[in-house]
Coordinates of C-alpha atoms and ligand atoms in Angstrom, one line a residue:
X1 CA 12.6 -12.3 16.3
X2 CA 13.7 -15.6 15.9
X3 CA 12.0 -18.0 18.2
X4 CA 13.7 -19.5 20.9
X5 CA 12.4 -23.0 20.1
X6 CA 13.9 -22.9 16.1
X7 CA 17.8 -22.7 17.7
X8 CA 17.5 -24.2 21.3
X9 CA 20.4 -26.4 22.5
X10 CA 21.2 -28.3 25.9
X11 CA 24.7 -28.3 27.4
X12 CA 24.5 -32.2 26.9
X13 CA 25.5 -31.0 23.2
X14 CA 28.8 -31.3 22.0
X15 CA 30.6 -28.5 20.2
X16 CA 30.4 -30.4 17.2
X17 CA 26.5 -30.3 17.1
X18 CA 25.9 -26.7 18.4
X19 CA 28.4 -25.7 15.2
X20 CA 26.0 -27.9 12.9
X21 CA 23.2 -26.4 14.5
X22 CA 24.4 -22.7 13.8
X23 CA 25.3 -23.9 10.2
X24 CA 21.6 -25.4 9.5
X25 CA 19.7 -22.5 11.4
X26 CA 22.1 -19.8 9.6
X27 CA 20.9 -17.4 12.5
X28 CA 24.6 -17.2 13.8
X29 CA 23.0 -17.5 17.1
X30 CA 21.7 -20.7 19.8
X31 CA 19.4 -20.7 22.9
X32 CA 20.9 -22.3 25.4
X33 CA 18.5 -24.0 27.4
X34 CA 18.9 -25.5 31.2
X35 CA 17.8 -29.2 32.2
X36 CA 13.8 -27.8 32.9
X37 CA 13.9 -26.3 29.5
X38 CA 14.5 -23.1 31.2
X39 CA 16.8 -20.0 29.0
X40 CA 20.0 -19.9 30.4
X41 CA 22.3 -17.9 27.8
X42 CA 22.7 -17.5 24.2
X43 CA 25.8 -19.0 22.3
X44 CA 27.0 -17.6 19.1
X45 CA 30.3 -18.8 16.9
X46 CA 32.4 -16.3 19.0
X47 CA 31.7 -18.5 22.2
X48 CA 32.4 -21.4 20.3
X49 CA 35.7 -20.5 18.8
X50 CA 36.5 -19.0 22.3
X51 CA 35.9 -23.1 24.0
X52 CA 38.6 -24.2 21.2
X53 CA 40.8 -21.7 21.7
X54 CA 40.5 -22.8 24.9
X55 CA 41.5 -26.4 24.7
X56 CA 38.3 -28.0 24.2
X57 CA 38.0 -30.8 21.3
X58 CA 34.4 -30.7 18.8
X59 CA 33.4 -34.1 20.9
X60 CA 33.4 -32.1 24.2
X61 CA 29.9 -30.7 25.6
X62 CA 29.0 -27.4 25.9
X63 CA 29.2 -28.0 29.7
X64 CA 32.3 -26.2 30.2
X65 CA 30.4 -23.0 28.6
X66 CA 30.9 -20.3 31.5
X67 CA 27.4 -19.5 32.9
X68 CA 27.0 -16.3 32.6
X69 CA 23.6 -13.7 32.5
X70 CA 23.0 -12.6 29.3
X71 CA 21.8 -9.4 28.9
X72 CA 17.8 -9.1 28.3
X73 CA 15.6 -6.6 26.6
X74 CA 12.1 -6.3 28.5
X75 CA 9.2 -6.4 27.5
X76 CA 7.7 -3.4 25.7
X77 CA 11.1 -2.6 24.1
X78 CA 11.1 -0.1 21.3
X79 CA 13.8 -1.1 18.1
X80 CA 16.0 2.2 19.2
X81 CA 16.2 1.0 22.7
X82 CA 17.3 -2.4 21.4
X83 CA 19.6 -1.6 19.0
X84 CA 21.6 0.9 21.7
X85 CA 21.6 -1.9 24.3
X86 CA 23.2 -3.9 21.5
X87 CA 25.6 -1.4 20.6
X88 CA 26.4 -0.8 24.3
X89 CA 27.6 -4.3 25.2
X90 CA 28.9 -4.5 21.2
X91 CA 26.7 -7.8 20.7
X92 CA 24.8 -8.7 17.5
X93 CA 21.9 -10.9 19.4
X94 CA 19.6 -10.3 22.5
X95 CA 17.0 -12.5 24.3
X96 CA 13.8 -11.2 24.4
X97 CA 11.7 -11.5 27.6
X98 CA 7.7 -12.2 26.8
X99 CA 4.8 -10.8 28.8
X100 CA 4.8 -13.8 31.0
X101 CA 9.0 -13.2 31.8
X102 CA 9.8 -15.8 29.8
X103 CA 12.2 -15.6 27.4
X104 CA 10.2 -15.7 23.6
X105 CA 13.1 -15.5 21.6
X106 CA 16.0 -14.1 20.7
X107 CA 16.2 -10.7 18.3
X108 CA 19.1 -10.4 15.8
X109 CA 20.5 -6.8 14.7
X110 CA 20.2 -7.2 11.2
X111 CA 16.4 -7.0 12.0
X112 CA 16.3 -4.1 13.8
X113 CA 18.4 -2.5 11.3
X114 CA 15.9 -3.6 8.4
X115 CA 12.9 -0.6 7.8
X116 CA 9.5 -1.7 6.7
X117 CA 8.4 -0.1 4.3
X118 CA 4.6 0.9 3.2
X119 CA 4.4 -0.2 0.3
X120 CA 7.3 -0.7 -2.4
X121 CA 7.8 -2.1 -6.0
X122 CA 7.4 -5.8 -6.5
X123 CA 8.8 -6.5 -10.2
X124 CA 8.4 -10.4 -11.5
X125 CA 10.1 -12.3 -13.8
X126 CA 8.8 -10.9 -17.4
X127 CA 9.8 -7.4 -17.3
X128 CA 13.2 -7.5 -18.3
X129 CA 12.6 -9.7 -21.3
X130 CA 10.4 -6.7 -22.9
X131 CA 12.3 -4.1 -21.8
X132 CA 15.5 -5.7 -23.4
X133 CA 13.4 -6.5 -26.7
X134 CA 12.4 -2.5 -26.6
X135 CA 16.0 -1.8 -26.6
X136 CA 17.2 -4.7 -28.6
X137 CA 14.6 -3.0 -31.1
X138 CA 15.7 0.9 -30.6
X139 CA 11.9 1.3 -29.5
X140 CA 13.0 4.0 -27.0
X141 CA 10.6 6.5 -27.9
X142 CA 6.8 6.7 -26.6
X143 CA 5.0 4.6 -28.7
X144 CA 6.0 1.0 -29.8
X145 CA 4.8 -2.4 -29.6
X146 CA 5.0 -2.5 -25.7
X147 CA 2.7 0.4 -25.6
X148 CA 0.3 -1.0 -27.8
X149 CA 0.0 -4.2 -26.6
X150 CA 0.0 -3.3 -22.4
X151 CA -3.3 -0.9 -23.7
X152 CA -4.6 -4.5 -25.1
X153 CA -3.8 -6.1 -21.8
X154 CA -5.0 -3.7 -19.2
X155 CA -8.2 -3.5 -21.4
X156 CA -8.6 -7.1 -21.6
X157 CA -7.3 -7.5 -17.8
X158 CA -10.6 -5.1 -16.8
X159 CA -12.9 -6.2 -19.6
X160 CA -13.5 -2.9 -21.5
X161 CA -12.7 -1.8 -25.0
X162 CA -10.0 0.1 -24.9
X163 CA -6.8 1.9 -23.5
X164 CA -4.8 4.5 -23.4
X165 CA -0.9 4.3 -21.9
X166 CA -0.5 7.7 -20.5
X167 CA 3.1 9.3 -18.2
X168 CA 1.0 9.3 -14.8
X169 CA -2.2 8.8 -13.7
X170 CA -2.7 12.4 -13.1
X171 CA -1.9 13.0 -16.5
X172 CA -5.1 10.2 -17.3
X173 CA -7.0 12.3 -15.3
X174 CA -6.5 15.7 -16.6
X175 CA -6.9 14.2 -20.0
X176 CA -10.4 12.5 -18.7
X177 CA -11.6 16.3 -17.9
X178 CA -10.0 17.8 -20.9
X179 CA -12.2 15.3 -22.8
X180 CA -15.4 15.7 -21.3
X181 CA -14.7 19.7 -21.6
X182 CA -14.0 20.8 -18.5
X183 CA -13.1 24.3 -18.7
X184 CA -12.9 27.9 -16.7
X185 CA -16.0 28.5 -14.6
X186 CA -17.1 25.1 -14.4
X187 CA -17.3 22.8 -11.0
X188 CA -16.3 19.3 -10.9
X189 CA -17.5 17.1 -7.7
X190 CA -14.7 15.0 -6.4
X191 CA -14.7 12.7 -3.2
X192 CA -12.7 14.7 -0.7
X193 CA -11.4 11.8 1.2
X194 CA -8.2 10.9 -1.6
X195 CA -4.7 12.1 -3.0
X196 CA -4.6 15.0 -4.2
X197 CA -3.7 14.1 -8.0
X198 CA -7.7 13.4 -8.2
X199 CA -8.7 16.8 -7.6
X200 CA -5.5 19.1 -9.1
X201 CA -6.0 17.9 -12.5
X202 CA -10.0 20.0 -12.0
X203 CA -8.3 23.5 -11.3
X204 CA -5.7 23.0 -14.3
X205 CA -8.6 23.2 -15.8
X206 CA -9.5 26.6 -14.5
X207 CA -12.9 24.4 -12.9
X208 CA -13.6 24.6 -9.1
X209 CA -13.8 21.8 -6.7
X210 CA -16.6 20.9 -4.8
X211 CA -16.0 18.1 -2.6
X212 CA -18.1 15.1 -1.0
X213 CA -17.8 13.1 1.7
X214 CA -17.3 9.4 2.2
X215 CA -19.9 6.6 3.8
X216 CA -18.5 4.6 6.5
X217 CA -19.6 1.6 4.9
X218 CA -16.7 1.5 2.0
X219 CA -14.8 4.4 3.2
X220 CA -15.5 5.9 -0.3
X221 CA -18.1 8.6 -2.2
X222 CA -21.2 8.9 0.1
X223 CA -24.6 8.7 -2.4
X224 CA -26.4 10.6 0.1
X225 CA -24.1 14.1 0.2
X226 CA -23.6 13.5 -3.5
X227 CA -27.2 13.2 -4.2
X228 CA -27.4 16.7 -1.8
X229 CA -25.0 18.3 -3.7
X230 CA -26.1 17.5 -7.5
X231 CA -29.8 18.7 -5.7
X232 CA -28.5 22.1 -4.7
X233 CA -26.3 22.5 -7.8
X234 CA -29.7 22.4 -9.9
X235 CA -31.4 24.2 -7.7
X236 CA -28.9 27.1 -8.7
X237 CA -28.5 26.1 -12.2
X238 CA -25.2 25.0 -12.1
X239 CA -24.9 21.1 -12.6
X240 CA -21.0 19.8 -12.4
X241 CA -19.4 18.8 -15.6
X242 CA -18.0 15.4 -14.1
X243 CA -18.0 13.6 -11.1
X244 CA -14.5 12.2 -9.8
X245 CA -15.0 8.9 -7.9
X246 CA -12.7 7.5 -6.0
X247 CA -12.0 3.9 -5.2
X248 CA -9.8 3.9 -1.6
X249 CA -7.1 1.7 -0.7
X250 CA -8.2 -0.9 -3.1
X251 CA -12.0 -0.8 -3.1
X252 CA -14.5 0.0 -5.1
X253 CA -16.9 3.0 -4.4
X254 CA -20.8 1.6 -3.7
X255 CA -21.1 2.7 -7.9
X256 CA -24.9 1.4 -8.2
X257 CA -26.1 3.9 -5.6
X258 CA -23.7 6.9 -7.5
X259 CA -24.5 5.8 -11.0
X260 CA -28.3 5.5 -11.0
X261 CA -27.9 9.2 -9.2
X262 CA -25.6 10.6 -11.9
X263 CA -27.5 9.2 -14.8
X264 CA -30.1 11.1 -13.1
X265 CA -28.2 14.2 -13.3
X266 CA -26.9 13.5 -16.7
X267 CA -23.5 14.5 -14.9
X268 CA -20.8 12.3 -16.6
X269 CA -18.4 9.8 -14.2
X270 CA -14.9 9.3 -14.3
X271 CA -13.6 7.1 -12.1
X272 CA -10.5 7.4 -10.0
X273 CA -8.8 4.0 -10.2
X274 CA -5.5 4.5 -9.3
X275 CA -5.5 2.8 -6.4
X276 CA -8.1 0.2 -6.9
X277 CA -6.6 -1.9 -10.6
X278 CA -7.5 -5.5 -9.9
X279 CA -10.7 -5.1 -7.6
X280 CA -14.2 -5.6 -8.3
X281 CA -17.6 -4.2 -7.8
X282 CA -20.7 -6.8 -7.7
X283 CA -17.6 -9.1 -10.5
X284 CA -17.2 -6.2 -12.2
X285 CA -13.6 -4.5 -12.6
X286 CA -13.5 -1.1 -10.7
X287 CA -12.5 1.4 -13.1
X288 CA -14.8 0.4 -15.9
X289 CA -18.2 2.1 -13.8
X290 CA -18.1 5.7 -15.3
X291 CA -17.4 7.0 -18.6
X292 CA -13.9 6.9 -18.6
X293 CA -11.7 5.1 -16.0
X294 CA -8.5 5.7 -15.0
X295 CA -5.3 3.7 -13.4
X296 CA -2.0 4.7 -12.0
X297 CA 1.3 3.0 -11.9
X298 CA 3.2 4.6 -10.2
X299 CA 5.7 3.4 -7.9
X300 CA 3.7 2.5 -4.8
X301 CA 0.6 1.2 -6.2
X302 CA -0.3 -2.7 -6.5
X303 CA 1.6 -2.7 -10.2
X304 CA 4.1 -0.4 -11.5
X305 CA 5.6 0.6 -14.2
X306 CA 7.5 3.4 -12.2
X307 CA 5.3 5.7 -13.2
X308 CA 2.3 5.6 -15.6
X309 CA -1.5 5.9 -16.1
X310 CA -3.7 4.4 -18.0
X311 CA -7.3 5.4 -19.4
X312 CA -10.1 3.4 -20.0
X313 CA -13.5 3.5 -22.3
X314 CA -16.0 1.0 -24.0
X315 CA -15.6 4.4 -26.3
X316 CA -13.0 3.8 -28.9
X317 CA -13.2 7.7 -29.9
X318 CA -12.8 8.5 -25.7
X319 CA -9.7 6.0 -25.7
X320 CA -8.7 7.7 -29.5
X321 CA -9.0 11.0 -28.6
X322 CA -6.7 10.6 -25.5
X323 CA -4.1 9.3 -27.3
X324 CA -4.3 12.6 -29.8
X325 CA -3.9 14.9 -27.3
X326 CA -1.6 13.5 -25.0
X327 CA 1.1 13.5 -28.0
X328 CA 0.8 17.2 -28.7
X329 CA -2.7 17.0 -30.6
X330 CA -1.0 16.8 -34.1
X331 CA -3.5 17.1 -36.9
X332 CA -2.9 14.8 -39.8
X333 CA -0.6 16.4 -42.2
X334 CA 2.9 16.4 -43.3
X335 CA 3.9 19.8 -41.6
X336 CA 3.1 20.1 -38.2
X337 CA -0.5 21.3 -37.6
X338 CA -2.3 21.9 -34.6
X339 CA -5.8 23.0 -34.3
X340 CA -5.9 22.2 -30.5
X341 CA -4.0 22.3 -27.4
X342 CA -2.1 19.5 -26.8
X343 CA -0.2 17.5 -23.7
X344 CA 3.2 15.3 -23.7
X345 CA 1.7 12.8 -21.8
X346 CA 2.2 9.6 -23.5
X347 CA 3.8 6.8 -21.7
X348 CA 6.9 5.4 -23.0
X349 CA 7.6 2.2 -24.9
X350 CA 10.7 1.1 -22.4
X351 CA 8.2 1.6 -19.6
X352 CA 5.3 0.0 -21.0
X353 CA 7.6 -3.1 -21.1
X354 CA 8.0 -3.0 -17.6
X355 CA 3.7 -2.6 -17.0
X356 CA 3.8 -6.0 -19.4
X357 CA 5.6 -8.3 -17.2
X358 CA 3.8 -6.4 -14.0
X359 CA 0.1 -7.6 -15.6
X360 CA 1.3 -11.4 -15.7
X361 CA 1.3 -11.1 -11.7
X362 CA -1.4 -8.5 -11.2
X363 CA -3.2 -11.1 -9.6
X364 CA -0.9 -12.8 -7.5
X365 CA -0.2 -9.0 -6.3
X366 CA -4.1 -8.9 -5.8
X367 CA -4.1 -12.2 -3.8
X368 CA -0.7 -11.2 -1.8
X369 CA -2.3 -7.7 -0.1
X370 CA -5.5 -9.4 0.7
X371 CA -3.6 -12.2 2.3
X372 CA -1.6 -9.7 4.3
X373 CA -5.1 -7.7 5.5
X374 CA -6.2 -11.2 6.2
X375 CA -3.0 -12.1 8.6
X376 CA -3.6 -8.7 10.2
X377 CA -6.6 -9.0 11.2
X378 CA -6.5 -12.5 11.8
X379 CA -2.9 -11.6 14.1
X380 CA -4.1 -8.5 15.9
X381 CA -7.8 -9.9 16.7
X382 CA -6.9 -10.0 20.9
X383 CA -6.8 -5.8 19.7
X384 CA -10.1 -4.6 20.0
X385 CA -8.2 -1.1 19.8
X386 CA -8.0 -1.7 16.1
X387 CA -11.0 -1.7 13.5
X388 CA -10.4 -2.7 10.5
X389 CA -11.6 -0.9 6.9
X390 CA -14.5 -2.5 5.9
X391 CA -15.0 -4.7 2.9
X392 CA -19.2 -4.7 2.1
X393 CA -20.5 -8.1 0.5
X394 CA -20.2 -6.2 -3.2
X395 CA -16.7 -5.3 -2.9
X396 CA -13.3 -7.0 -3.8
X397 CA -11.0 -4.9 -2.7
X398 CA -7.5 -5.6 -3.3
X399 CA -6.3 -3.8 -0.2
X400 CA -3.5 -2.2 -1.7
X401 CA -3.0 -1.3 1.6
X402 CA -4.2 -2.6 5.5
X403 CA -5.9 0.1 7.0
X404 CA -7.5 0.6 10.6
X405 CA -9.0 3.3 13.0
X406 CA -7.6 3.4 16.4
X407 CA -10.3 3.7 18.8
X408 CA -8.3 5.7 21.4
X409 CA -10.7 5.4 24.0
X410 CA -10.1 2.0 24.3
X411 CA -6.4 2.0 24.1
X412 CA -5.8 4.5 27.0
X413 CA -5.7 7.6 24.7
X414 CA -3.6 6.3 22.4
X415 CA -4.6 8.2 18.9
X416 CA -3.0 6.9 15.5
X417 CA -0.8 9.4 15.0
X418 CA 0.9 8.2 18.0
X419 CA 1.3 4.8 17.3
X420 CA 2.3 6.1 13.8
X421 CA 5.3 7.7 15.6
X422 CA 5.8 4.5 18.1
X423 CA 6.1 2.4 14.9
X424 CA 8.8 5.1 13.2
X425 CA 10.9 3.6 16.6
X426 CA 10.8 0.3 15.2
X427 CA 11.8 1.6 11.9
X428 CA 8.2 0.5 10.5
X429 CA 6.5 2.7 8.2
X430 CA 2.9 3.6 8.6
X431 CA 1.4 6.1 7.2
X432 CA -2.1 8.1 9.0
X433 CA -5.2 7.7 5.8
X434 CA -5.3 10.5 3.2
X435 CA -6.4 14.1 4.3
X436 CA -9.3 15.2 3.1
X437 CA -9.6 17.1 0.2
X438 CA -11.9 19.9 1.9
X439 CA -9.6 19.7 4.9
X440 CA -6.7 21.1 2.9
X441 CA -5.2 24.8 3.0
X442 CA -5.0 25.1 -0.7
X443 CA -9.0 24.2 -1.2
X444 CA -10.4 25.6 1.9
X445 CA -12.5 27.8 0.0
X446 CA -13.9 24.9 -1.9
X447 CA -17.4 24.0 -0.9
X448 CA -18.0 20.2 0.5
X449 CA -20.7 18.4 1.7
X450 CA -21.0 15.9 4.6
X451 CA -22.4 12.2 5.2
X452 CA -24.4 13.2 7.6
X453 CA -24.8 15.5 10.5
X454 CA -20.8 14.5 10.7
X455 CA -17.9 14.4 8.3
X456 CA -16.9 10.5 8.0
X457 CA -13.4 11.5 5.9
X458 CA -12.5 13.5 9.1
X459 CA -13.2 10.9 11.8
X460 CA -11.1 8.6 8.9
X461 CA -8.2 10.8 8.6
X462 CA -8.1 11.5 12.7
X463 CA -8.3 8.0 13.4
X464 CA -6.7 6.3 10.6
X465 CA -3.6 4.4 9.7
X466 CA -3.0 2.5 6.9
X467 CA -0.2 -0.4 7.8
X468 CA 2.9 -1.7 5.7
X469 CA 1.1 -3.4 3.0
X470 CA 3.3 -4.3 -0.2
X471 CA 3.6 -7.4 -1.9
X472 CA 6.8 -7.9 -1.3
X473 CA 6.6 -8.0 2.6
X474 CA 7.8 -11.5 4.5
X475 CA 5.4 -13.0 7.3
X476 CA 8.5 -12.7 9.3
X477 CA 8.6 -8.8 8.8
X478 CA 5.0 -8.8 9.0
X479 CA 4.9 -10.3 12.3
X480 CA 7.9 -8.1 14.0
X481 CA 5.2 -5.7 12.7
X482 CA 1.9 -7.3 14.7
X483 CA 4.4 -7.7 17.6
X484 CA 5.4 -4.1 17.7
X485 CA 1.3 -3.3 17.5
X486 CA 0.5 -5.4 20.1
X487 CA 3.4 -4.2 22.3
X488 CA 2.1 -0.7 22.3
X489 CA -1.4 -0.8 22.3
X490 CA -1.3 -4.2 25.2
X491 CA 1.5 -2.3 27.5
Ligands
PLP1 C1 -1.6 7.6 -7.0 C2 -2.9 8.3 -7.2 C3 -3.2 9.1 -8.3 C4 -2.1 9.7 -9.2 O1 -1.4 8.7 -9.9 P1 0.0 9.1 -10.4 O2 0.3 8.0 -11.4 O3 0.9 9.1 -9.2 O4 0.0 10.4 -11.1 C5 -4.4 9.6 -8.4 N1 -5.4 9.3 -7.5 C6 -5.2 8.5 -6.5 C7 -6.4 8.1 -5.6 C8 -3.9 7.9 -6.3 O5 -3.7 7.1 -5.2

């Protein structure tokens, strides 16, 4: 919405000034305003040219404008009722009436017409110049100098020793079990509360599930059921080969807690970074806590390469051995030799070139989604409705994306799902939190283990709704966003 005070005019004007102020605005649209500062009508070019047509010279006001009503949307419009009052009276701009009845500004089509979406690809300024050299090269093939050195980077970015560039991050994970020797019969503990690329890659594996729920305080793996569950799994003799960890929506799992408990267990951690590249635990990177790390880049996480993984050690032989088996496990010899089953999971060189200029702005990505959570919460405080994920004194999160609960009871029943749909209206995308694991039709026989006497992942995933987050997202989008929030959960 533009606002009314950015194109106002007075009919003291003359034409020639209300054209200069269209040309300088660029909105193709004025206020018109009466002597008390009061709206009276808007004025485009076609009113304008309309005046000339009509006789009038630039130097005349705009006093011979007819006055006329222009039509108004109410307040607690929805974008579809807008857009089919504009199409109705074939107009391109309409006042909008604030809660008060006055008019707040004035709403242009190409707006409404606009969908926000979650969260989309953000590319910078370097990624061409090493995709061209991969071509200018004939590096099309995986491997190559891009691949090589965006392992370098991404291992120097998070402080560890070393990398592996893999097709997906699901591919990072299945190698991470397929390393740590997952195989048929075994379990694997996974947070429940995630995508489900963190727990497929355990029944490719032939390994069952078992899933645990989150804390409320970081939304992510709660040391209290995964210290139950590691308790009963001795108790039975059957201890899990790895422990997935999850780091949600850009922060970091509470890993002091979880790692002193697995080193108790001697139960190995790999750690589910995917969504959480560029955060930090206690100044630490997340994804460099457990035994091997993992990161996606795929095309809706905070860097992307369109899609890609990487896998992380301080074991050169863990980062080695990756590598080995995700190009088809060839033994060393002239003739092709195989002495183990092998994956085609290695990422490409042309794509690598893209994850090299996406690293140069990793952080200005980091600092661009924690700047939109911040204008959220700072532009939707007056909605009480609306509590925000929590970030704990340890964590950096990079909040790859802006997520809430909706208490309904305080916003007249409204649950998030609704608002979810209310949004869709206004052609905004939001998206309810990730279904748990446990929750999930093709692991309901999976065991899983609560917080406490509730599940938390539940109440998230009834409750939730993560917001359009992405990098890339104006303050002017952002705020037709807050404005559509507050519409619905004030009316
Ligand atoms: C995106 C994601 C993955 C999978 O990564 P891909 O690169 O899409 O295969 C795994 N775990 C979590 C938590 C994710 O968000």
């Amino acid at each position: 919405m533009i606002d009314v005070s950015k194109i106002s005019i007075g009919r003291n004007a003359t034409i020639r000034e209300a054209l200069l102020r269209l040309d300088s605005t660029g909105f193709g649209v004025l206020a018109l305003l009466d002597n008390d500062g009061k709206f009276e009508r808007t004025v485009t070019d076609g009113d304008i040219r309309r005046l000339i047509l009509q006789g009038c010279s630039v130097e005349d006001t705009l006093r011979s404008l007819p006055r006329i009503d222009s039509v108004v949307l109410e307040y607690g419009y929805t974008q579809s009722g807008a857009l089919a009052l504009m199409n109705s009276h074939a107009i391109d701009h309409l006042p909008v009436k604030g809660e008060d009845g006055l008019i707040l500004g004035v709403l242009d089509r190409q707006e409404l017409d606009e969908q926000i979406l979650l969260s989309t690809p953000h590319m910078g300024s370097w990624e061409r110049g090493f995709v061209d050299e991969a071509f200018k090269t004939n590096w099309i093939a995986p491997l190559g100098p891009n691949v090589d050195a965006f392992e370098r980077e991404i291992a120097e970015y998070v402080g560890c020793r070393s990398a592996a560039a893999l097709s997906s991050g699901t591919a990072a994970i299945h190698l991470a079990l397929v390393i740590l020797g997952v195989s048929s019969g075994d379990t694997v503990f996974c947070s429940s509360l995630t995508f489900a690329a963190s727990a497929n890659p355990i029944v490719y594996q032939g390994a069952e599930p078992v899933f645990i729920d989150s804390e409320p305080d970081s939304w992510n793996m709660s040391p209290i059921a995964l210290e139950r569950a590691l308790s009963e799994a001795r108790s039975v003799g059957k201890l899990p080969k790895a422990v997935i960890v999850v780091n949600l929506y850009g922060q970091s799992a509470d890993m002091d807690p979880i790692k002193e408990i697995c080193e108790r267990y001697e139960v190995p951690i790999v750690e589910d970074a995917a969504e959480s590249l560029g955060a930090r635990y206690k100044g630490k990177a997340s994804g460099t806590f457990g035994k091997i790390g993992i990161y996606s880049f795929n095309g809706n996480k905070i860097i992307t390469t369109s899609g890609g993984g990487m896998l992380v050690s301080d074991d050169d032989e863990l980062t080695a051995r990756a590598r080995f088996l995700s190009t088809q496990a060839r033994d060393p010899a002239p003739h092709y030799e195989h002495s183990q089953i092998g994956f085609n999971y290695r990422m490409s060189n042309i794509l690598a070139g893209v994850g090299r200029g996406q690293v140069r702005v990793l952080d200005e990505r980091v600092m661009s989604r924690r700047r939109i959570f911040e204008r959220y919460q700072e532009g939707l405080r007056d909605c009480e409705q609306l509590q925000w994920m929590p970030e704990p004194s340890w964590s950096f999160s990079t909040h790859w994306l802006s997520v809430a609960t909706v208490r309904s009871d305080l916003a007249r029943n409204m649950t998030s799902s609704d608002l979810i749909k209310l949004l869709a209206q206004d052609r905004i995308e939001a998206r309810p939190v990730w279904k748990p694991m446990h929750m999930q039709p093709v692991f309901q026989s999976c065991k899983y283990y609560n917080h406490g006497d509730a599940s938390v992942s539940r109440n998230l995933f009834e409750n939730g709704i993560c917001l359009p987050s992405g990098s890339n997202m104006t303050d002017a989008q952002q705020d037709r966003i807050m404005e559509s929030i507050r519409k619905y959960l004030k009316a």
